[in-house]
Amino acid sequence: MSANIRNKVLIIFAHPALYKSRINMELVKEVEGLDGVTFRDLYDEYPDFLIDVKKEQESLRENDLLVLLHPFYWYGCPAIVKEWVDLVLEYGFAYGRGGDALIGKKIMSAIATGGTEDDYKRDGMHYYSVREFLNPFERTATFCGMQYLPPFVVHGAINMKMEDIAVYKSLFGQIIKALRDGEMDLAELQGFKYINDYFLEKYKSWSI
Amino acid sequence: MEYDSFLFQAFIYLVAAIVSVPIAKRLGLGSVLGYLIAGVIIGPYVLRLIASVGDVMHFAEFGVVLMLFLIGLELQPSRLWKLKGPIIGLGGLQVFTSAVVIGAIAYTIGFGWRISLTIGLILALSSTAIVLQTLSEKGLMNSEGGRSSFSVLLFQDIAVIPMLALIPLLAMSGAGFSGLEMEAGHADSAVEALPGWQQALIVTALIVTIIIAGRFLARYAFRFIAETRLREMFTAFALFLVIGIALSMQLVGLSPALGTFLAGVVLAESEYRHELESDIEPFKGLLLGLFFISVGASIDFNLFMQEPYLILGLVLVLVSIKLVILFILGVVFKMNMSQNFLYSFSLAQGGEFGFVLFSFATQNNVIPAEISGTLILVIALSMMMTPIMMIINELLIQPHFKSFGEKRDPDEIDEKNPVIIAGFGRFGQIVGRLLHANNIGTTVLDYKPSQIDMVRRFGYKVFYGDASRLELLESAGAAEAKLFILAVDDKDKAIEIAKTLKKHFPGLQIIARSFDRRHTYDLMAAGVEVIERETFASAIELGESALKMLGFHGYQAHRAAITFKHHDEKHLMELYEVLESEDENTFIEMTKEKNQDLIDLLKSDQKDIEEEADHAWERPSEFKK
C-alpha cells in the first residue's frame, strides 16, 4: 500500500450494460484495484436491486472520498444509483438526529455523457449545463455535510475514438490518485467547473 | 320379513331421515326439527314402524358424547380457560335461578318441597344436543350468544353429576342408590364401594392420565396408526379413543360426555385434530340424528291427548320462565341485545338429561310416575319447540338488530387462518416459511406423519390429513380462507384437490406447484389461478449463476435470466390457449407444430431475447462499430 494515502476513496460504479460501454469499461479498468481505492459495481453486486444498506454505510464510514461513477442517463444517474442514494443515505446516518456519518467527507461525480460540452449550454440542445443538472447531487451532498467537488466529466462519449478514450482513462486515474494522496488544493479546485479543467491547467503537460 | 330386524329398523330410520331432513332444511326449519318430525311420524302414534324406542335412544345418546368430543377439539385449553367466567357465573346462576323459580312454582301448586326441588333442578337443564346442533348448523357457535349458550350447557352437563347424587337423598322412602343410576350413564361404578377419598383419588388420576396421555403420548399412537396409510384404521382408532374414554369415565362414575369433552380439549392442539374431526363427524351426525328421531318417536301422544291444554300450558310456562330468566341473566352479564335474544331463545327448553333424571327420580321414589310421565312429555315438546323458537328469533326479533350473526370475536376465529397450505415437504415449507416470516397465519395439511413430526419440532402448526377429502378441507377452514397453496408432491392428487376446491369453495383462490408443462396445463384446466413449475425458477437462478461465473456482468446475467423466464412463460401460455380453444384434430396438429416450435424455441431463444433486451441503454445506429 502506498505510504502517502491521505483520503481513502470509495468508487460507487453503475452501468446496467457495462459490456456495451467502452468508456466506462476503460475508466473502471484504470481505477479498479488501486491502493486505497474501494471499488463497488452496484449492478454486478445487486442485480435484483436489494441493496445491503448496512454494508454500504460501513463502506462510507471507512472512506473519506466518495466517487459516483456512472453514465449520464436522462440528465441523471442510472436507476440503481438513485436506489442506492435513497436507501443508504438514511435518516440517522446521513442526516437528521444522529445523522453525522458523512460530515466533512468529500464527494465527486464522475460521468460520461454522449453530448458535447456545447450541447449543455443555453443555446445547445440540452439548454442547462451539466453542473446545473447535477444540482440534486450537489444539494444532497451539502445536506449531508459533505464537500462537493467539481465533477469529472467525459463529453462526447458516443463517437469517441479509442485513443481519446485512452486519454480520459489515464486522466481519470491521475485525478483519483491525486485526490487520494491529497495533492490537490481543494479551495482552489472549487473555482473550476469540471475537475478535468483544474487538473489540465495544473499539469500543463497534459493534453487531449 | 321381521319388522324388528336390525336392518329393517335401520332402513326405516334412514328413510325417515333422508325424506324429512332435506324437506325441513329446504323449508328453513333446520335439520333438528326434521329429525324430530320424522321420529313422530315413524313412531308408535302415527305409522308404528319402530320398536323399542328407549333402547335406540339410549344407544343414540352416544351421539351427544361424540358431539362434545368434537366441540372439545375446537376449543383449545387457553380458550376454554377464557370461558371459565361465563361457565361458572352465567351457567351457575342460570341453573340456580331456574331451579329456584320453577321449584317455587311447583311448591305453590302444592307439591312437597322434595318433589318441587327435584322438578326445579331437572327442568333447569337445557338440551345440549338440540342447541349445539342448531347453532352450529346456523354457523352461530362463534358468536357471543353461541358461546354463552355453550358455557351454560357445559355447566349444566357438569351439574348433572351432583344431581344424580342428590336425588336419591331426597327420596321420600329413604331408598338409597340403586343399580338404576347407570341409566344416566352414571354409576355402575367399579369404585363405588371404595371410601370417598379413594374415589376422588381415582377420578383425579384418570383425568390426569387423559391429559398427560393426550398431550404427550397420543402423537406417537396417531403416528403409528397413520403410517399404515389405511384410513379406516385411523377412523377405528379415533372411535376406540372416544369410546374408551367414555367407558373409563363411566367406570369411575363421571359423565362420559364430559370426559370426552376433556379429551377433545386436550387434543385440540394436536396435529391430527382435523383428521380426527373429519373421521368422527359422520358418526356424530348420524347418531345425533338417530337421537333426535328417537326423541320424536318417544313423545307420548296418548298422554298428550288426555289433557292437551294442560300439557301445552305447561310447555309454554316452562319455556317462558326459562326464557325470562336467561334474558335477565344476559342483561346482568352485559350481553349485546341481539346476542342475548339468540342465547335466551336457544336455551329455553328442557334437556335430554331430563328424561333420564325423571325416570331415575321415579325409581328412587322421589316423584310419582304420573308426574314424571307428564313432565317428560313437556320436556320432549319443549325440545321440539326449540327449532321453532330459533326461527321466531331469526325472523321476528333479529331483524331489529343489524349485526346479527356478523359479529364475531376476533379471538375466536384466529385459528381460521387466511392461508391453507396443502403439502409441507420440500416445496410447501419454503412457501410456508416466507409467509410465516411475514406474520401471515397458515394452516398446514400434510399426510406424511414423519414429515409432520419433523416440522412440528420447529414450531409450525401442521395437521395430519389427506387434503383431497372435503371434510378435512372444511375443518381446515377452506370456507373462510383467502388463499389455498397447493404444494403436494403427487400430480394426480393435486388435480383432484384443485377440482374439489373449485367445486365446493369457488371463491377460494388457488395457487399451485406443478411438475412440468403437462401438469401445468392440467392444473390450469382445473381452474388454478397461479402455477409455478417446481424446478423452473430455481433452474433459472442456477443458470444465472452459471452465466455470472462464465464472466457475464451480474446485471447482464440477471436480465438474461428474467428475460428468458418471461419468454418461456409466454410460450407456455400460448400453447395452453391452443389446447383450450381448438378441437382435437387441430389440437394434435397444433401440438406437433408447437413441438417443432419448442425446437425452434431452443434455437430462437438467443435471438428473441437479444431483441428484447439488447437495445437498452444505447443508441445502436450511432454506437455500433
Short mmCIF file of N, CA and C in Angstrom, two decimals, chain B residues 123-193:
data_model
loop_
_atom_site.label_atom_id
_atom_site.label_comp_id
_atom_site.label_asym_id
_atom_site.label_seq_id
_atom_site.Cartn_x
_atom_site.Cartn_y
_atom_site.Cartn_z
N LEU B 123 -85.74 -29.43 35.46
CA LEU B 123 -86.23 -28.57 34.37
C LEU B 123 -85.31 -27.37 34.11
N ALA B 124 -84.37 -27.12 35.03
CA ALA B 124 -83.41 -26.04 34.79
C ALA B 124 -82.47 -26.39 33.63
N LEU B 125 -82.33 -27.69 33.37
CA LEU B 125 -81.40 -28.13 32.32
C LEU B 125 -81.97 -27.85 30.93
N SER B 126 -81.07 -27.61 29.99
CA SER B 126 -81.48 -27.43 28.59
C SER B 126 -80.90 -28.56 27.75
N SER B 127 -81.23 -28.56 26.47
CA SER B 127 -80.80 -29.67 25.62
C SER B 127 -79.50 -29.36 24.88
N THR B 128 -78.42 -29.95 25.35
CA THR B 128 -77.12 -29.76 24.69
C THR B 128 -77.21 -30.17 23.22
N ALA B 129 -77.82 -31.32 22.99
CA ALA B 129 -77.84 -31.86 21.63
C ALA B 129 -78.54 -30.91 20.67
N ILE B 130 -79.75 -30.52 21.01
CA ILE B 130 -80.52 -29.69 20.08
C ILE B 130 -79.89 -28.32 19.90
N VAL B 131 -79.48 -27.70 21.00
CA VAL B 131 -78.99 -26.33 20.92
C VAL B 131 -77.69 -26.27 20.11
N LEU B 132 -76.74 -27.13 20.48
CA LEU B 132 -75.45 -27.05 19.79
C LEU B 132 -75.57 -27.44 18.32
N GLN B 133 -76.38 -28.45 18.05
CA GLN B 133 -76.58 -28.85 16.66
C GLN B 133 -77.20 -27.71 15.85
N THR B 134 -78.22 -27.08 16.43
CA THR B 134 -78.90 -26.00 15.70
C THR B 134 -77.96 -24.80 15.52
N LEU B 135 -77.25 -24.45 16.59
CA LEU B 135 -76.36 -23.29 16.50
C LEU B 135 -75.25 -23.53 15.48
N SER B 136 -74.68 -24.74 15.50
CA SER B 136 -73.57 -24.94 14.57
C SER B 136 -74.08 -25.05 13.14
N GLU B 137 -75.29 -25.56 12.98
CA GLU B 137 -75.87 -25.61 11.64
C GLU B 137 -76.06 -24.20 11.08
N LYS B 138 -76.40 -23.29 11.97
CA LYS B 138 -76.59 -21.90 11.55
C LYS B 138 -75.29 -21.11 11.58
N GLY B 139 -74.19 -21.79 11.96
CA GLY B 139 -72.89 -21.10 11.99
C GLY B 139 -72.81 -20.03 13.07
N LEU B 140 -73.52 -20.24 14.17
CA LEU B 140 -73.56 -19.23 15.22
C LEU B 140 -72.75 -19.61 16.45
N MET B 141 -71.98 -20.73 16.35
CA MET B 141 -71.25 -21.18 17.52
C MET B 141 -70.20 -20.18 17.99
N ASN B 142 -69.67 -19.42 17.05
CA ASN B 142 -68.62 -18.49 17.43
C ASN B 142 -69.13 -17.11 17.79
N SER B 143 -70.46 -16.91 17.71
CA SER B 143 -70.99 -15.61 18.10
C SER B 143 -71.02 -15.54 19.62
N GLU B 144 -71.22 -14.33 20.14
CA GLU B 144 -71.26 -14.15 21.58
C GLU B 144 -72.39 -15.00 22.19
N GLY B 145 -73.56 -14.95 21.54
CA GLY B 145 -74.70 -15.72 22.03
C GLY B 145 -74.41 -17.21 22.00
N GLY B 146 -73.74 -17.65 20.94
CA GLY B 146 -73.40 -19.07 20.81
C GLY B 146 -72.47 -19.50 21.92
N ARG B 147 -71.47 -18.67 22.20
CA ARG B 147 -70.52 -19.02 23.24
C ARG B 147 -71.19 -19.02 24.62
N SER B 148 -72.09 -18.05 24.85
CA SER B 148 -72.79 -18.01 26.14
C SER B 148 -73.64 -19.28 26.28
N SER B 149 -74.34 -19.66 25.21
CA SER B 149 -75.15 -20.87 25.26
C SER B 149 -74.28 -22.06 25.60
N PHE B 150 -73.14 -22.13 24.92
CA PHE B 150 -72.23 -23.24 25.14
C PHE B 150 -71.77 -23.29 26.60
N SER B 151 -71.43 -22.12 27.15
CA SER B 151 -70.96 -22.07 28.54
C SER B 151 -72.02 -22.59 29.49
N VAL B 152 -73.27 -22.14 29.29
CA VAL B 152 -74.36 -22.57 30.17
C VAL B 152 -74.55 -24.09 30.05
N LEU B 153 -74.53 -24.58 28.82
CA LEU B 153 -74.75 -26.02 28.61
C LEU B 153 -73.64 -26.85 29.27
N LEU B 154 -72.42 -26.33 29.17
CA LEU B 154 -71.31 -27.07 29.76
C LEU B 154 -71.49 -27.14 31.28
N PHE B 155 -71.90 -26.03 31.88
CA PHE B 155 -72.14 -26.05 33.32
C PHE B 155 -73.24 -27.05 33.67
N GLN B 156 -74.31 -27.04 32.87
CA GLN B 156 -75.42 -27.96 33.13
C GLN B 156 -74.96 -29.41 33.07
N ASP B 157 -74.11 -29.71 32.06
CA ASP B 157 -73.64 -31.09 31.94
C ASP B 157 -72.83 -31.50 33.16
N ILE B 158 -72.09 -30.54 33.73
CA ILE B 158 -71.34 -30.84 34.96
C ILE B 158 -72.33 -31.01 36.12
N ALA B 159 -73.38 -30.17 36.13
CA ALA B 159 -74.32 -30.16 37.26
C ALA B 159 -75.13 -31.45 37.36
N VAL B 160 -75.22 -32.18 36.24
CA VAL B 160 -75.97 -33.44 36.26
C VAL B 160 -75.37 -34.41 37.28
N ILE B 161 -74.06 -34.37 37.42
CA ILE B 161 -73.39 -35.34 38.30
C ILE B 161 -73.83 -35.17 39.77
N PRO B 162 -73.71 -33.94 40.35
CA PRO B 162 -74.23 -33.80 41.72
C PRO B 162 -75.74 -34.05 41.82
N MET B 163 -76.49 -33.74 40.75
CA MET B 163 -77.94 -34.00 40.80
C MET B 163 -78.21 -35.49 40.99
N LEU B 164 -77.42 -36.30 40.24
CA LEU B 164 -77.61 -37.74 40.37
C LEU B 164 -77.31 -38.21 41.79
N ALA B 165 -76.40 -37.51 42.44
CA ALA B 165 -76.07 -37.89 43.81
C ALA B 165 -77.14 -37.39 44.77
N LEU B 166 -77.73 -36.24 44.43
CA LEU B 166 -78.68 -35.59 45.34
C LEU B 166 -80.05 -36.27 45.35
N ILE B 167 -80.52 -36.64 44.13
CA ILE B 167 -81.90 -37.13 44.01
C ILE B 167 -82.21 -38.31 44.95
N PRO B 168 -81.34 -39.32 45.04
CA PRO B 168 -81.67 -40.42 45.96
C PRO B 168 -81.80 -39.95 47.41
N LEU B 169 -81.05 -38.91 47.76
CA LEU B 169 -81.11 -38.41 49.13
C LEU B 169 -82.47 -37.78 49.44
N LEU B 170 -83.16 -37.34 48.33
CA LEU B 170 -84.45 -36.69 48.52
C LEU B 170 -85.59 -37.71 48.60
N ALA B 171 -85.24 -38.97 48.42
CA ALA B 171 -86.28 -40.00 48.35
C ALA B 171 -87.15 -40.00 49.60
N MET B 172 -88.47 -40.03 49.34
CA MET B 172 -89.42 -39.98 50.46
C MET B 172 -89.28 -41.21 51.34
N SER B 173 -89.01 -42.34 50.68
CA SER B 173 -88.93 -43.57 51.44
C SER B 173 -87.54 -43.80 52.01
N GLY B 174 -86.64 -42.90 51.63
CA GLY B 174 -85.28 -43.06 52.11
C GLY B 174 -84.48 -44.12 51.37
N ALA B 175 -84.98 -44.55 50.20
CA ALA B 175 -84.24 -45.55 49.44
C ALA B 175 -82.94 -44.95 48.92
N GLY B 176 -81.89 -45.69 49.00
CA GLY B 176 -80.59 -45.15 48.61
C GLY B 176 -80.28 -45.39 47.14
N PHE B 177 -79.01 -45.46 46.81
CA PHE B 177 -78.58 -45.72 45.44
C PHE B 177 -79.09 -47.07 44.98
N SER B 178 -79.50 -47.13 43.78
CA SER B 178 -79.81 -48.43 43.22
C SER B 178 -79.03 -48.59 41.93
N GLY B 179 -79.00 -49.77 41.41
CA GLY B 179 -78.27 -50.02 40.18
C GLY B 179 -78.79 -49.20 39.02
N LEU B 180 -79.99 -48.59 39.20
CA LEU B 180 -80.62 -47.91 38.08
C LEU B 180 -79.90 -46.64 37.65
N GLU B 181 -79.07 -46.13 38.52
CA GLU B 181 -78.43 -44.87 38.16
C GLU B 181 -77.53 -45.02 36.93
N MET B 182 -77.22 -46.23 36.57
CA MET B 182 -76.43 -46.40 35.34
C MET B 182 -77.20 -45.91 34.12
N GLU B 183 -78.50 -45.85 34.27
CA GLU B 183 -79.35 -45.26 33.22
C GLU B 183 -78.79 -43.92 32.75
N ALA B 184 -78.33 -43.17 33.71
CA ALA B 184 -77.86 -41.82 33.38
C ALA B 184 -76.42 -41.84 32.90
N GLY B 185 -75.94 -43.01 32.61
CA GLY B 185 -74.55 -43.09 32.20
C GLY B 185 -73.67 -42.77 33.41
N HIS B 186 -74.27 -42.86 34.57
CA HIS B 186 -73.50 -42.50 35.75
C HIS B 186 -72.83 -43.73 36.32
N ALA B 187 -73.45 -44.34 37.32
CA ALA B 187 -72.67 -45.26 38.11
C ALA B 187 -72.39 -46.61 37.44
N ASP B 188 -72.85 -47.64 37.91
CA ASP B 188 -72.32 -48.96 37.61
C ASP B 188 -70.83 -48.89 37.88
N SER B 189 -70.58 -48.07 38.86
CA SER B 189 -69.22 -47.63 39.05
C SER B 189 -68.43 -48.67 39.82
N ALA B 190 -67.28 -48.99 39.28
CA ALA B 190 -66.45 -50.01 39.90
C ALA B 190 -65.84 -49.50 41.19
N VAL B 191 -65.82 -48.19 41.35
CA VAL B 191 -65.14 -47.65 42.51
C VAL B 191 -66.13 -47.25 43.61
N GLU B 192 -67.41 -47.52 43.33
CA GLU B 192 -68.48 -47.10 44.22
C GLU B 192 -68.27 -47.57 45.66
N ALA B 193 -67.73 -48.78 45.77
CA ALA B 193 -67.62 -49.38 47.09
C ALA B 193 -66.49 -48.77 47.91
#
